[in-house]
Amino acid sequence: MKNIITIFIAVTALFSFSPHVQAQMPVNNIVCNNLQVTKGNNGTIPATVEFSAEVEDPLSQAAEYLFYFGDGNSAISQTPNISHTYQTSGTFTVRTEVKDTTGYWKTSRDCQTTAIVEKSTVEDHKSGCSNIFVEIDNNGETPTNATFQVTGWDNTGILQGYSIDFGDGMGGEYTQPYFSHIYDKPGTYVVQAKVQDSQGNWIGATDGCSINLPIKSAAITNLQTQPSTGSPTIFAVASVIGVLFAIFTLRSTRHTT
């Protein structure tokens, strides 16, 4: 009876230790390659502009597209084609993100274009900070070099400057909309940006120009990571212990009989 129990333990342990392929949902490496204005550019307010995104979708699973229209408004679409009506003039940075099978929104500077709305003679001066885009490395691991793009608009002239607060006590001002910063500690950082309009006013740090940037700890991530194939690590260790116990029991049984 002891031999039967021992053999059962050994077989069970070996079976649980044997590698097997875990069923996984394939990751769709979807990429937005291009964004174009198809109709309505250079109109006057209210101006309806149409856009079309070109997406490389290997698994044909793209279900949602997130369009940022550059005037502080955005919309989710089930198709790569969309229209938007601008209520103020200006030059607007329009960008599209696509959602992959893991639920993450993917963005690319290639999927960006410019919408131009001509000034109306009765329009007062208006300006705004539109968005902060994390180009690299959203939800990255420490240490990570995050790259940002700040966008805004002005209906009477050109933006004079851009400023950013990285959320860790560091920040800066620049005449270009691109910033990079190294995060060496995990946490969720509130990143805020402002734009300086043609009249010298700083505007922003709210709505689309204020985002939460999660940075993970590389050490914690590595400890939690399990192999993509085979049994999880904890079961593998338990299996080895089970095999050793079975061998020891068999030897003890032989010596006592």
mmCIF file of C-alpha atoms in Angstrom:
data_model
loop_
_atom_site.group_PDB
_atom_site.id
_atom_site.type_symbol
_atom_site.label_atom_id
_atom_site.label_comp_id
_atom_site.label_asym_id
_atom_site.label_seq_id
_atom_site.Cartn_x
_atom_site.Cartn_y
_atom_site.Cartn_z
ATOM 1 C CA MET A 1 0.000 0.000 0.000
ATOM 2 C CA LYS A 2 2.866 2.334 0.833
ATOM 3 C CA ASN A 3 4.420 1.647 -2.567
ATOM 4 C CA ILE A 4 1.170 2.533 -4.359
ATOM 5 C CA ILE A 5 0.848 5.820 -2.464
ATOM 6 C CA THR A 6 4.482 6.634 -3.137
ATOM 7 C CA ILE A 7 4.187 5.942 -6.868
ATOM 8 C CA PHE A 8 1.034 8.093 -7.025
ATOM 9 C CA ILE A 9 2.875 10.997 -5.399
ATOM 10 C CA ALA A 10 5.794 10.640 -7.797
ATOM 11 C CA VAL A 11 3.608 10.477 -10.919
ATOM 12 C CA THR A 12 1.530 13.461 -9.790
ATOM 13 C CA ALA A 13 4.638 15.514 -9.094
ATOM 14 C CA LEU A 14 6.253 14.675 -12.418
ATOM 15 C CA PHE A 15 3.047 15.499 -14.303
ATOM 16 C CA SER A 16 2.744 18.908 -12.673
ATOM 17 C CA PHE A 17 6.413 19.577 -13.397
ATOM 18 C CA SER A 18 6.163 18.673 -17.081
ATOM 19 C CA PRO A 19 6.147 21.805 -19.247
ATOM 20 C CA HIS A 20 2.989 22.586 -21.135
ATOM 21 C CA VAL A 21 1.918 25.448 -23.337
ATOM 22 C CA GLN A 22 -0.496 27.842 -21.673
ATOM 23 C CA ALA A 23 -3.333 29.170 -23.780
ATOM 24 C CA GLN A 24 -2.657 32.833 -24.476
ATOM 25 C CA MET A 25 -4.475 35.453 -26.480
ATOM 26 C CA PRO A 26 -2.216 36.536 -29.350
ATOM 27 C CA VAL A 27 -0.972 40.095 -29.039
ATOM 28 C CA ASN A 28 -2.067 42.235 -31.942
ATOM 29 C CA ASN A 29 0.899 44.414 -32.920
ATOM 30 C CA ILE A 30 -1.393 47.057 -34.320
ATOM 31 C CA VAL A 31 0.172 50.303 -35.517
ATOM 32 C CA CYS A 32 -1.326 53.516 -36.867
ATOM 33 C CA ASN A 33 0.889 54.510 -39.790
ATOM 34 C CA ASN A 34 -0.770 57.637 -41.114
ATOM 35 C CA LEU A 35 -3.513 60.201 -40.492
ATOM 36 C CA GLN A 36 -4.852 62.428 -43.246
ATOM 37 C CA VAL A 37 -7.313 65.262 -43.663
ATOM 38 C CA THR A 38 -9.666 64.068 -46.382
ATOM 39 C CA LYS A 39 -12.037 67.030 -46.534
ATOM 40 C CA GLY A 40 -12.692 70.462 -45.067
ATOM 41 C CA ASN A 41 -9.195 71.825 -44.452
ATOM 42 C CA ASN A 42 -8.735 75.626 -44.661
ATOM 43 C CA GLY A 43 -12.432 76.273 -44.058
ATOM 44 C CA THR A 44 -13.923 79.023 -41.898
ATOM 45 C CA ILE A 45 -15.785 78.527 -38.629
ATOM 46 C CA PRO A 46 -17.823 76.568 -38.023
ATOM 47 C CA ALA A 47 -15.585 74.255 -40.063
ATOM 48 C CA THR A 48 -16.276 70.522 -40.368
ATOM 49 C CA VAL A 49 -13.084 68.611 -41.137
ATOM 50 C CA GLU A 50 -12.919 64.922 -42.048
ATOM 51 C CA PHE A 51 -10.041 62.608 -41.098
ATOM 52 C CA SER A 52 -8.940 59.105 -42.067
ATOM 53 C CA ALA A 53 -6.404 56.940 -40.201
ATOM 54 C CA GLU A 54 -4.348 54.217 -41.873
ATOM 55 C CA VAL A 55 -3.737 51.253 -39.577
ATOM 56 C CA GLU A 56 -1.554 48.165 -39.868
ATOM 57 C CA ASP A 57 -3.711 45.520 -38.166
ATOM 58 C CA PRO A 58 -2.242 41.973 -38.541
ATOM 59 C CA LEU A 59 -5.114 40.238 -36.728
ATOM 60 C CA SER A 60 -7.893 42.486 -38.054
ATOM 61 C CA GLN A 61 -9.038 43.146 -34.496
ATOM 62 C CA ALA A 62 -8.928 46.933 -34.268
ATOM 63 C CA ALA A 63 -12.194 47.923 -32.653
ATOM 64 C CA GLU A 64 -11.587 51.424 -31.357
ATOM 65 C CA TYR A 65 -9.829 54.551 -32.520
ATOM 66 C CA LEU A 66 -9.283 57.547 -30.253
ATOM 67 C CA PHE A 67 -9.057 60.854 -32.117
ATOM 68 C CA TYR A 68 -7.618 63.998 -30.520
ATOM 69 C CA PHE A 69 -8.729 66.997 -32.578
ATOM 70 C CA GLY A 70 -6.223 69.500 -31.178
ATOM 71 C CA ASP A 71 -8.782 71.966 -29.824
ATOM 72 C CA GLY A 72 -9.228 70.176 -26.503
ATOM 73 C CA ASN A 73 -11.879 67.793 -27.822
ATOM 74 C CA SER A 74 -11.570 64.071 -28.522
ATOM 75 C CA ALA A 75 -13.788 61.189 -29.616
ATOM 76 C CA ILE A 76 -13.720 57.384 -29.831
ATOM 77 C CA SER A 77 -14.728 55.806 -33.133
ATOM 78 C CA GLN A 78 -15.323 52.226 -34.243
ATOM 79 C CA THR A 79 -13.970 53.079 -37.700
ATOM 80 C CA PRO A 80 -10.776 54.837 -38.852
ATOM 81 C CA ASN A 81 -12.826 57.659 -40.403
ATOM 82 C CA ILE A 82 -14.306 60.549 -38.458
ATOM 83 C CA SER A 83 -15.338 64.204 -38.772
ATOM 84 C CA HIS A 84 -15.124 67.089 -36.315
ATOM 85 C CA THR A 85 -16.540 70.606 -36.325
ATOM 86 C CA TYR A 86 -14.206 73.370 -35.127
ATOM 87 C CA GLN A 87 -15.796 76.379 -33.453
ATOM 88 C CA THR A 88 -12.642 78.485 -33.452
ATOM 89 C CA SER A 89 -9.920 79.142 -35.994
ATOM 90 C CA GLY A 90 -6.297 78.119 -35.690
ATOM 91 C CA THR A 91 -3.794 75.424 -36.575
ATOM 92 C CA PHE A 92 -4.566 72.210 -34.703
ATOM 93 C CA THR A 93 -2.418 69.128 -34.088
ATOM 94 C CA VAL A 94 -4.660 66.098 -34.667
ATOM 95 C CA ARG A 95 -3.612 62.649 -33.503
ATOM 96 C CA THR A 96 -5.069 59.135 -33.423
ATOM 97 C CA GLU A 97 -4.518 56.257 -31.015
ATOM 98 C CA VAL A 98 -5.580 52.626 -31.567
ATOM 99 C CA LYS A 99 -6.325 50.008 -28.924
ATOM 100 C CA ASP A 100 -4.479 46.664 -29.047
ATOM 101 C CA THR A 101 -5.731 43.292 -27.765
ATOM 102 C CA THR A 102 -4.242 43.920 -24.307
ATOM 103 C CA GLY A 103 -6.375 47.039 -23.872
ATOM 104 C CA TYR A 104 -3.579 49.577 -24.262
ATOM 105 C CA TRP A 105 -3.946 52.643 -26.450
ATOM 106 C CA LYS A 106 -1.030 52.932 -28.894
ATOM 107 C CA THR A 107 0.112 56.228 -30.319
ATOM 108 C CA SER A 108 2.675 57.277 -32.875
ATOM 109 C CA ARG A 109 3.906 60.565 -34.287
ATOM 110 C CA ASP A 110 3.323 59.006 -37.724
ATOM 111 C CA CYS A 111 -0.403 59.026 -36.944
ATOM 112 C CA GLN A 112 -0.560 62.797 -36.636
ATOM 113 C CA THR A 113 -1.646 65.589 -38.961
ATOM 114 C CA THR A 114 -2.570 69.273 -38.973
ATOM 115 C CA ALA A 115 -6.026 70.780 -39.379
ATOM 116 C CA ILE A 116 -6.199 74.426 -40.433
ATOM 117 C CA VAL A 117 -9.250 76.610 -39.851
ATOM 118 C CA GLU A 118 -9.138 80.141 -41.271
ATOM 119 C CA LYS A 119 -9.777 83.124 -39.017
ATOM 120 C CA SER A 120 -13.152 84.825 -39.009
ATOM 121 C CA THR A 121 -13.276 88.633 -39.094
ATOM 122 C CA VAL A 122 -15.549 88.742 -36.032
ATOM 123 C CA GLU A 123 -13.532 86.319 -33.916
ATOM 124 C CA ASP A 124 -11.837 87.427 -30.684
ATOM 125 C CA HIS A 125 -8.414 86.142 -29.649
ATOM 126 C CA LYS A 126 -8.507 82.592 -28.313
ATOM 127 C CA SER A 127 -5.836 80.049 -27.405
ATOM 128 C CA GLY A 128 -5.421 76.855 -25.449
ATOM 129 C CA CYS A 129 -3.278 73.929 -24.381
ATOM 130 C CA SER A 130 -4.682 70.807 -26.030
ATOM 131 C CA ASN A 131 -2.868 67.625 -24.987
ATOM 132 C CA ILE A 132 0.204 65.905 -23.579
ATOM 133 C CA PHE A 133 1.160 62.802 -25.538
ATOM 134 C CA VAL A 134 3.503 60.241 -23.975
ATOM 135 C CA GLU A 135 5.524 59.019 -26.936
ATOM 136 C CA ILE A 136 7.962 56.884 -24.895
ATOM 137 C CA ASP A 137 7.605 55.238 -22.286
ATOM 138 C CA ASN A 138 4.059 55.176 -20.919
ATOM 139 C CA ASN A 139 3.689 52.630 -18.097
ATOM 140 C CA GLY A 140 7.436 51.923 -18.315
ATOM 141 C CA GLU A 141 9.782 50.460 -15.713
ATOM 142 C CA THR A 142 12.446 52.258 -13.703
ATOM 143 C CA PRO A 143 14.723 53.700 -14.811
ATOM 144 C CA THR A 144 12.845 54.973 -17.834
ATOM 145 C CA ASN A 145 13.349 57.904 -20.182
ATOM 146 C CA ALA A 146 9.869 59.253 -20.917
ATOM 147 C CA THR A 147 9.345 61.445 -23.980
ATOM 148 C CA PHE A 148 6.438 63.888 -24.227
ATOM 149 C CA GLN A 149 4.833 66.066 -26.882
ATOM 150 C CA VAL A 150 2.775 69.100 -25.829
ATOM 151 C CA THR A 151 0.203 70.524 -28.245
ATOM 152 C CA GLY A 152 -1.815 73.733 -28.261
ATOM 153 C CA TRP A 153 -3.368 76.342 -30.545
ATOM 154 C CA ASP A 154 -3.772 80.088 -31.085
ATOM 155 C CA ASN A 155 -6.254 81.687 -33.480
ATOM 156 C CA THR A 156 -4.290 84.892 -34.125
ATOM 157 C CA GLY A 157 -0.663 83.829 -34.189
ATOM 158 C CA ILE A 158 1.992 81.269 -33.311
ATOM 159 C CA LEU A 159 2.617 79.709 -29.907
ATOM 160 C CA GLN A 160 5.747 81.212 -28.358
ATOM 161 C CA GLY A 161 6.722 78.519 -25.881
ATOM 162 C CA TYR A 162 5.951 75.341 -23.965
ATOM 163 C CA SER A 163 6.451 74.391 -20.318
ATOM 164 C CA ILE A 164 6.140 71.089 -18.476
ATOM 165 C CA ASP A 165 6.075 69.857 -14.884
ATOM 166 C CA PHE A 166 7.208 66.216 -14.773
ATOM 167 C CA GLY A 167 5.492 65.576 -11.430
ATOM 168 C CA ASP A 168 8.661 64.798 -9.472
ATOM 169 C CA GLY A 169 9.771 68.340 -8.710
ATOM 170 C CA MET A 170 11.467 68.785 -12.076
ATOM 171 C CA GLY A 171 10.308 70.699 -15.138
ATOM 172 C CA GLY A 172 11.318 73.176 -17.790
ATOM 173 C CA GLU A 173 10.435 75.589 -20.585
ATOM 174 C CA TYR A 174 11.309 75.283 -24.248
ATOM 175 C CA THR A 175 10.454 76.836 -27.595
ATOM 176 C CA GLN A 176 9.712 73.382 -29.048
ATOM 177 C CA PRO A 177 6.889 71.027 -27.917
ATOM 178 C CA TYR A 178 9.088 67.980 -27.186
ATOM 179 C CA PHE A 179 10.456 67.044 -23.760
ATOM 180 C CA SER A 180 12.208 64.018 -22.261
ATOM 181 C CA HIS A 181 12.804 63.108 -18.635
ATOM 182 C CA ILE A 182 14.308 60.169 -16.727
ATOM 183 C CA TYR A 183 12.224 58.640 -13.921
ATOM 184 C CA ASP A 184 14.287 56.487 -11.547
ATOM 185 C CA LYS A 185 11.622 55.805 -8.917
ATOM 186 C CA PRO A 186 8.295 53.957 -9.314
ATOM 187 C CA GLY A 187 5.018 55.740 -8.759
ATOM 188 C CA THR A 188 2.242 57.638 -10.507
ATOM 189 C CA TYR A 189 3.339 61.098 -11.551
ATOM 190 C CA VAL A 190 0.996 63.974 -12.391
ATOM 191 C CA VAL A 191 2.521 65.549 -15.499
ATOM 192 C CA GLN A 192 1.210 68.996 -16.423
ATOM 193 C CA ALA A 193 1.966 71.266 -19.372
ATOM 194 C CA LYS A 194 1.284 74.833 -20.479
ATOM 195 C CA VAL A 195 1.630 76.744 -23.737
ATOM 196 C CA GLN A 196 2.494 80.402 -24.184
ATOM 197 C CA ASP A 197 0.193 82.031 -26.718
ATOM 198 C CA SER A 198 0.927 84.820 -29.198
ATOM 199 C CA GLN A 199 0.137 87.457 -26.556
ATOM 200 C CA GLY A 200 2.499 85.991 -23.953
ATOM 201 C CA ASN A 201 -0.125 84.288 -21.777
ATOM 202 C CA TRP A 202 0.641 80.870 -20.246
ATOM 203 C CA ILE A 203 -2.358 78.537 -20.519
ATOM 204 C CA GLY A 204 -2.874 74.904 -19.525
ATOM 205 C CA ALA A 205 -2.163 72.428 -16.702
ATOM 206 C CA THR A 206 -5.795 71.242 -16.896
ATOM 207 C CA ASP A 207 -7.902 68.758 -18.875
ATOM 208 C CA GLY A 208 -5.822 67.195 -21.677
ATOM 209 C CA CYS A 209 -2.682 69.015 -20.517
ATOM 210 C CA SER A 210 -2.654 67.181 -17.185
ATOM 211 C CA ILE A 211 -2.105 63.412 -17.168
ATOM 212 C CA ASN A 212 -1.195 60.619 -14.767
ATOM 213 C CA LEU A 213 1.996 58.788 -15.758
ATOM 214 C CA PRO A 214 2.460 55.341 -14.096
ATOM 215 C CA ILE A 215 6.058 54.151 -13.693
ATOM 216 C CA LYS A 216 6.559 50.582 -12.452
ATOM 217 C CA SER A 217 9.392 49.132 -10.417
ATOM 218 C CA ALA A 218 11.542 46.803 -12.522
ATOM 219 C CA ALA A 219 12.438 44.676 -9.479
ATOM 220 C CA ILE A 220 8.811 44.081 -8.486
ATOM 221 C CA THR A 221 7.810 43.367 -12.062
ATOM 222 C CA ASN A 222 10.539 40.745 -12.469
ATOM 223 C CA LEU A 223 9.567 38.969 -9.258
ATOM 224 C CA GLN A 224 5.951 38.744 -10.350
ATOM 225 C CA THR A 225 6.670 37.598 -13.891
ATOM 226 C CA GLN A 226 5.946 33.921 -14.636
ATOM 227 C CA PRO A 227 7.141 31.934 -17.656
ATOM 228 C CA SER A 228 4.909 32.211 -20.715
ATOM 229 C CA THR A 229 5.104 28.419 -21.187
ATOM 230 C CA GLY A 230 5.302 25.608 -18.654
ATOM 231 C CA SER A 231 4.100 25.501 -15.067
ATOM 232 C CA PRO A 232 4.336 28.598 -12.901
ATOM 233 C CA THR A 233 7.486 28.814 -10.796
ATOM 234 C CA ILE A 234 5.814 27.986 -7.495
ATOM 235 C CA PHE A 235 4.401 24.738 -8.891
ATOM 236 C CA ALA A 236 7.759 23.815 -10.376
ATOM 237 C CA VAL A 237 9.435 24.153 -6.979
ATOM 238 C CA ALA A 238 6.681 22.128 -5.322
ATOM 239 C CA SER A 239 7.065 19.447 -7.993
ATOM 240 C CA VAL A 240 10.792 19.072 -7.367
ATOM 241 C CA ILE A 241 10.149 18.692 -3.654
ATOM 242 C CA GLY A 242 7.481 16.068 -4.413
ATOM 243 C CA VAL A 243 9.858 14.033 -6.590
ATOM 244 C CA LEU A 244 12.604 14.106 -3.964
ATOM 245 C CA PHE A 245 10.131 13.055 -1.292
ATOM 246 C CA ALA A 246 8.905 10.152 -3.437
ATOM 247 C CA ILE A 247 12.441 8.892 -4.099
ATOM 248 C CA PHE A 248 13.313 9.107 -0.431
ATOM 249 C CA THR A 249 10.142 7.203 0.511
ATOM 250 C CA LEU A 250 10.867 4.436 -2.029
ATOM 251 C CA ARG A 251 14.352 3.947 -0.661
ATOM 252 C CA SER A 252 13.082 3.864 2.910
ATOM 253 C CA THR A 253 10.456 1.260 1.962
ATOM 254 C CA ARG A 254 13.059 -1.001 0.345
ATOM 255 C CA HIS A 255 15.274 -0.887 3.411
ATOM 256 C CA THR A 256 12.422 -1.785 5.757
ATOM 257 C CA THR A 257 11.121 -4.747 3.691
#
